[in-house]
XYZ file of C-alpha atoms in Angstrom:
332
model
C 15.803 -3.696 19.290
C 16.197 -0.119 18.083
C 19.657 1.402 18.519
C 17.875 4.624 19.436
C 16.125 4.152 22.789
C 13.905 7.135 22.023
C 12.205 5.385 19.109
C 9.645 2.591 19.414
C 10.559 -0.885 18.186
C 9.181 -1.872 14.786
C 8.206 -5.208 13.258
C 8.307 -5.225 9.444
C 5.785 -7.339 7.546
C 6.328 -8.288 3.892
C 3.621 -10.299 2.122
C 4.378 -12.385 -0.951
C 2.480 -14.847 -3.116
C 4.596 -15.741 -6.167
C 8.066 -17.156 -6.806
C 8.139 -14.996 -9.952
C 8.903 -12.052 -7.654
C 11.747 -13.821 -5.833
C 14.532 -11.412 -6.821
C 12.354 -8.430 -5.904
C 11.499 -10.008 -2.553
C 15.207 -10.532 -1.842
C 15.772 -6.863 -2.641
C 13.037 -5.857 -0.214
C 14.582 -7.985 2.532
C 18.055 -6.569 1.866
C 16.689 -3.043 2.200
C 15.241 -3.899 5.625
C 18.534 -5.408 6.760
C 20.421 -2.152 6.086
C 18.153 0.218 8.029
C 19.744 2.899 10.208
C 17.303 1.782 12.901
C 17.072 -2.025 12.742
C 13.718 -3.751 12.807
C 12.933 -5.797 15.908
C 11.826 -8.569 13.553
C 11.176 -9.053 9.860
C 8.173 -11.197 8.991
C 7.496 -12.678 5.555
C 3.942 -13.941 5.071
C 3.410 -16.352 2.194
C -0.067 -16.260 0.689
C -0.976 -19.877 -0.086
C 2.131 -20.906 -2.030
C 3.796 -23.937 -0.484
C 6.782 -23.925 -2.853
C 7.568 -20.297 -2.034
C 7.170 -20.967 1.684
C 9.606 -23.896 1.598
C 12.121 -21.939 -0.461
C 12.045 -19.071 2.001
C 12.407 -21.347 5.015
C 15.672 -22.712 3.620
C 16.964 -19.455 2.103
C 16.168 -16.685 4.596
C 17.453 -17.554 8.093
C 17.112 -14.066 9.580
C 13.360 -13.564 9.175
C 10.158 -15.041 10.548
C 8.551 -17.045 7.734
C 4.855 -17.894 8.101
C 1.999 -18.968 5.884
C -1.209 -16.964 5.655
C -3.671 -18.431 8.147
C -6.515 -16.149 7.099
C -8.525 -15.837 3.878
C -6.439 -15.829 0.715
C -5.349 -12.362 -0.343
C -3.271 -9.421 0.807
C -5.558 -8.418 3.664
C -5.531 -11.916 5.149
C -1.757 -12.095 4.792
C -1.277 -8.729 6.484
C -3.490 -9.805 9.366
C -1.416 -12.962 9.748
C 1.766 -10.891 9.889
C 0.220 -8.556 12.433
C -0.666 -11.497 14.664
C 2.992 -12.590 14.679
C 4.472 -9.118 15.203
C 5.913 -8.424 18.649
C 6.881 -4.758 18.376
C 4.911 -1.677 19.334
C 4.789 -0.551 15.694
C 4.008 -2.737 12.678
C 5.343 -1.518 9.322
C 4.344 -2.968 5.959
C 6.570 -3.075 2.879
C 5.548 -4.551 -0.474
C 7.560 -7.502 -1.747
C 8.441 -5.550 -4.907
C 9.623 -2.428 -3.080
C 12.931 -1.379 -1.527
C 13.149 0.941 1.454
C 15.615 3.801 1.793
C 18.142 3.216 4.615
C 16.402 5.649 7.002
C 12.867 4.436 6.219
C 12.095 2.922 9.621
C 13.775 5.776 11.465
C 11.600 8.325 9.635
C 8.404 6.391 10.283
C 9.129 5.649 13.940
C 10.047 9.250 14.763
C 6.473 10.475 14.310
C 5.088 8.108 16.948
C 6.393 10.370 19.703
C 2.938 11.958 19.430
C 0.415 9.618 21.128
C -2.338 10.952 18.866
C -0.686 9.462 15.774
C -2.216 6.086 14.934
C -0.486 5.414 11.625
C 2.380 6.818 9.568
C 2.916 6.292 5.864
C 5.659 7.415 3.520
C 6.463 8.312 -0.057
C 6.470 5.628 -2.734
C 8.497 6.399 -5.867
C 8.057 4.206 -8.958
C 10.947 2.423 -10.629
C 9.655 1.828 -14.148
C 10.915 -1.416 -15.641
C 10.746 0.022 -19.157
C 10.705 3.750 -18.362
C 7.653 5.886 -17.668
C 5.246 5.747 -20.639
C 4.572 9.139 -22.205
C 0.831 8.782 -21.619
C 1.216 8.008 -17.896
C 0.876 11.267 -15.956
C 2.471 11.629 -12.514
C -0.999 12.476 -11.229
C -1.999 8.861 -11.969
C 0.814 7.123 -10.097
C -1.731 5.828 -7.554
C -2.617 3.290 -10.266
C 0.737 1.586 -9.682
C 0.613 1.993 -5.895
C 2.859 5.050 -5.732
C 2.729 8.612 -4.477
C 1.039 10.811 -7.047
C 1.356 14.510 -7.863
C -1.030 16.399 -5.620
C -0.048 14.727 -2.356
C 1.607 16.810 0.418
C 5.293 17.640 -0.013
C 5.923 17.897 3.736
C 4.689 15.844 6.692
C 0.924 16.306 6.998
C -2.244 14.712 8.296
C -3.974 12.578 5.655
C -6.992 10.308 5.469
C -5.022 7.161 4.698
C -1.573 5.771 4.033
C -0.326 3.986 0.880
C -0.168 0.207 1.164
C 3.383 -0.225 -0.138
C 4.798 1.973 2.629
C 2.796 2.199 5.843
C 2.939 1.559 9.561
C 0.479 1.345 12.457
C 0.529 1.058 16.203
C 0.048 -2.624 16.952
C -2.689 -1.902 19.475
C -4.600 0.062 16.831
C -4.564 -2.895 14.444
C -5.796 -5.116 17.251
C -8.516 -2.682 18.295
C -10.029 -2.320 14.819
C -9.781 -6.025 13.987
C -7.144 -5.714 11.283
C -7.627 -5.333 7.544
C -11.010 -6.094 6.003
C -10.481 -9.357 4.113
C -13.363 -8.582 1.761
C -11.141 -5.843 0.334
C -7.605 -5.886 -1.054
C -5.617 -7.615 -3.758
C -5.985 -11.343 -4.344
C -3.175 -12.741 -6.511
C -3.057 -10.432 -9.549
C -6.620 -9.069 -9.204
C -6.056 -5.313 -8.740
C -8.604 -4.576 -6.022
C -7.561 -2.377 -3.136
C -8.515 0.295 -0.578
C -8.181 -2.007 2.426
C -5.685 0.387 4.024
C -8.020 3.324 3.330
C -10.936 1.598 5.050
C -8.761 0.575 8.014
C -7.394 4.099 8.517
C -10.893 5.578 8.476
C -12.175 3.029 10.990
C -9.171 3.603 13.239
C -9.707 7.375 13.400
C -13.466 7.006 13.904
C -12.754 4.805 16.917
C -10.310 7.285 18.458
C -11.609 10.875 18.166
C -8.811 13.431 18.015
C -6.334 10.935 16.600
C -4.785 11.148 13.143
C -2.960 9.444 10.310
C 0.233 11.124 9.087
C 2.032 11.113 5.743
C 5.807 11.607 5.989
C 7.319 12.018 2.495
C 10.839 11.721 3.922
C 10.123 8.029 4.677
C 10.885 6.732 1.190
C 10.534 3.426 -0.596
C 11.092 2.654 -4.283
C 8.440 0.489 -5.921
C 9.140 -1.708 -8.948
C 6.613 -1.206 -11.774
C 6.526 -3.905 -14.497
C 6.174 -2.749 -18.082
C 2.698 -4.286 -18.298
C 1.366 -1.886 -15.677
C 2.137 1.098 -17.842
C -0.294 0.083 -20.574
C -3.619 1.825 -21.065
C -5.341 -1.535 -20.664
C -3.913 -2.016 -17.185
C -4.613 1.609 -16.253
C -8.291 1.204 -17.115
C -8.584 -2.183 -15.391
C -6.985 -0.820 -12.247
C -9.183 2.289 -12.347
C -12.329 0.171 -12.707
C -11.253 -1.910 -9.710
C -10.448 1.233 -7.725
C -13.957 2.523 -8.349
C -15.461 -0.754 -7.145
C -13.218 -0.746 -4.064
C -14.065 2.861 -3.190
C -17.768 2.049 -3.481
C -17.329 -0.838 -1.055
C -15.447 1.378 1.396
C -18.151 4.049 1.181
C -20.739 1.464 2.210
C -18.712 0.528 5.280
C -17.586 3.946 6.542
C -19.900 6.390 4.770
C -19.833 8.317 1.514
C -18.298 11.546 2.869
C -15.452 9.866 4.734
C -14.643 7.573 1.827
C -14.524 10.171 -0.943
C -13.478 13.528 0.534
C -9.888 13.549 -0.819
C -11.049 12.105 -4.141
C -13.395 15.045 -4.688
C -10.551 17.518 -4.203
C -8.319 15.438 -6.455
C -10.905 15.359 -9.257
C -11.782 19.052 -8.953
C -8.284 20.474 -8.553
C -5.464 18.103 -9.494
C -6.819 16.356 -12.584
C -8.090 19.461 -14.454
C -4.662 21.078 -14.094
C -3.030 17.907 -15.394
C -5.356 17.717 -18.406
C -4.813 21.367 -19.316
C -1.047 21.017 -18.859
C -0.975 18.006 -21.174
C -2.990 19.721 -23.893
C -0.948 22.916 -23.563
C 2.373 21.095 -23.862
C 1.104 19.286 -26.958
C -0.160 22.458 -28.610
C 3.091 24.287 -27.931
C 5.134 21.419 -29.320
C 7.012 20.962 -26.049
C 5.795 17.408 -25.534
C 4.132 15.350 -28.245
C 2.853 12.906 -25.604
C 0.924 15.647 -23.792
C -2.345 15.006 -25.596
C -2.068 11.292 -24.859
C -1.585 12.030 -21.150
C -4.636 14.274 -21.120
C -6.729 11.629 -22.887
C -5.514 8.917 -20.508
C -6.516 11.016 -17.493
C -10.037 11.435 -18.861
C -10.269 7.707 -19.644
C -9.059 6.753 -16.162
C -11.525 9.102 -14.513
C -14.370 7.660 -16.600
C -13.394 4.057 -15.792
C -13.109 4.826 -12.084
C -16.530 6.468 -12.018
C -18.059 3.510 -13.887
C -16.468 1.099 -11.423
C -17.849 3.100 -8.522
C -21.368 2.927 -9.949
C -20.966 -0.810 -10.400
C -19.562 -1.213 -6.874
C -22.512 0.562 -5.303
C -24.722 -2.216 -6.663
C -22.650 -5.011 -5.145
C -23.240 -6.481 -1.667
C -21.668 -4.606 1.229
C -18.212 -5.822 2.230
C -18.529 -7.672 5.568
C -16.996 -6.238 8.707
C -13.408 -7.369 9.401
C -12.705 -10.247 11.697
C -9.956 -10.539 14.258
C -6.665 -11.797 12.753
C -6.596 -15.588 12.609
C -4.365 -17.149 15.277
C -1.113 -18.702 14.116
C -0.824 -22.404 15.057
C 1.589 -22.942 17.938
C 3.491 -25.580 15.993
C 4.135 -23.217 13.023
C 7.868 -23.694 12.253
C 8.806 -20.019 11.884
C 12.260 -18.725 12.625
C 12.791 -15.868 15.042
C 15.273 -13.061 14.478
C 18.254 -13.445 16.740
């Protein structure tokens, strides 16, 4: 239970699928253990990896360990974790991210307003090999992080970022959880399931809102391979496809409003800044950043066009029930 009786209790869900990320997962769990406001329970959902599940069962005694009982992929795993959660608030942390000590306290504090359905926080990248010179801060969404152009103080937003987000448990139940036709599956960089869920949640509760609180911080590990232009373009293509799918479910205007402002205001400034810094000799990588921004925008647009031609993503289903005999371990 929370040490602060004024804050709602929080269940933390961490989804994982590969033993290759073991050390990062242990770091994520350690960061949850040292919160200023302890989690009511920590849940690790294993996405169809029996060896990882068994290793966790014998290595992590202070968390609830369950296997994904829904469709394979991040959305199914998150729905499984939600079904197990017992607290009023369900927070999600990526298995390759580490939360600041006051992360849960910052998130939970904003739920004193009954109109707040979800609260997300800032995600700062930790670059395994240093930030590449061609990778502009405006493109950090490619690696699941907060990008330049987002609010610098707490503000209402359309959606939260998947690596650092929380929802009222009753909201997740009401909307049927995450759409399992969207979201990452293994290393396939699809996404936008949290965007689609946030939009559906607000549509179903007029006058409600989603809030971004930059003071609720997590640090997100970024492998060297995700800083390459090849990955940037692949991720952008997938983002375009995902956004097209979301637009079919919730409508074009709702799905793309922030993106229009981002393309019209944030990216042009970034391109001009890159070219200017290159011309002045301040930063030789400036031209490369500008070119990468244009390439990413082109790939995203092409993916969107392709996604509009694909079948509509089916409506989400209720989270799959967890078998009663599932041998999870409760937090004491």
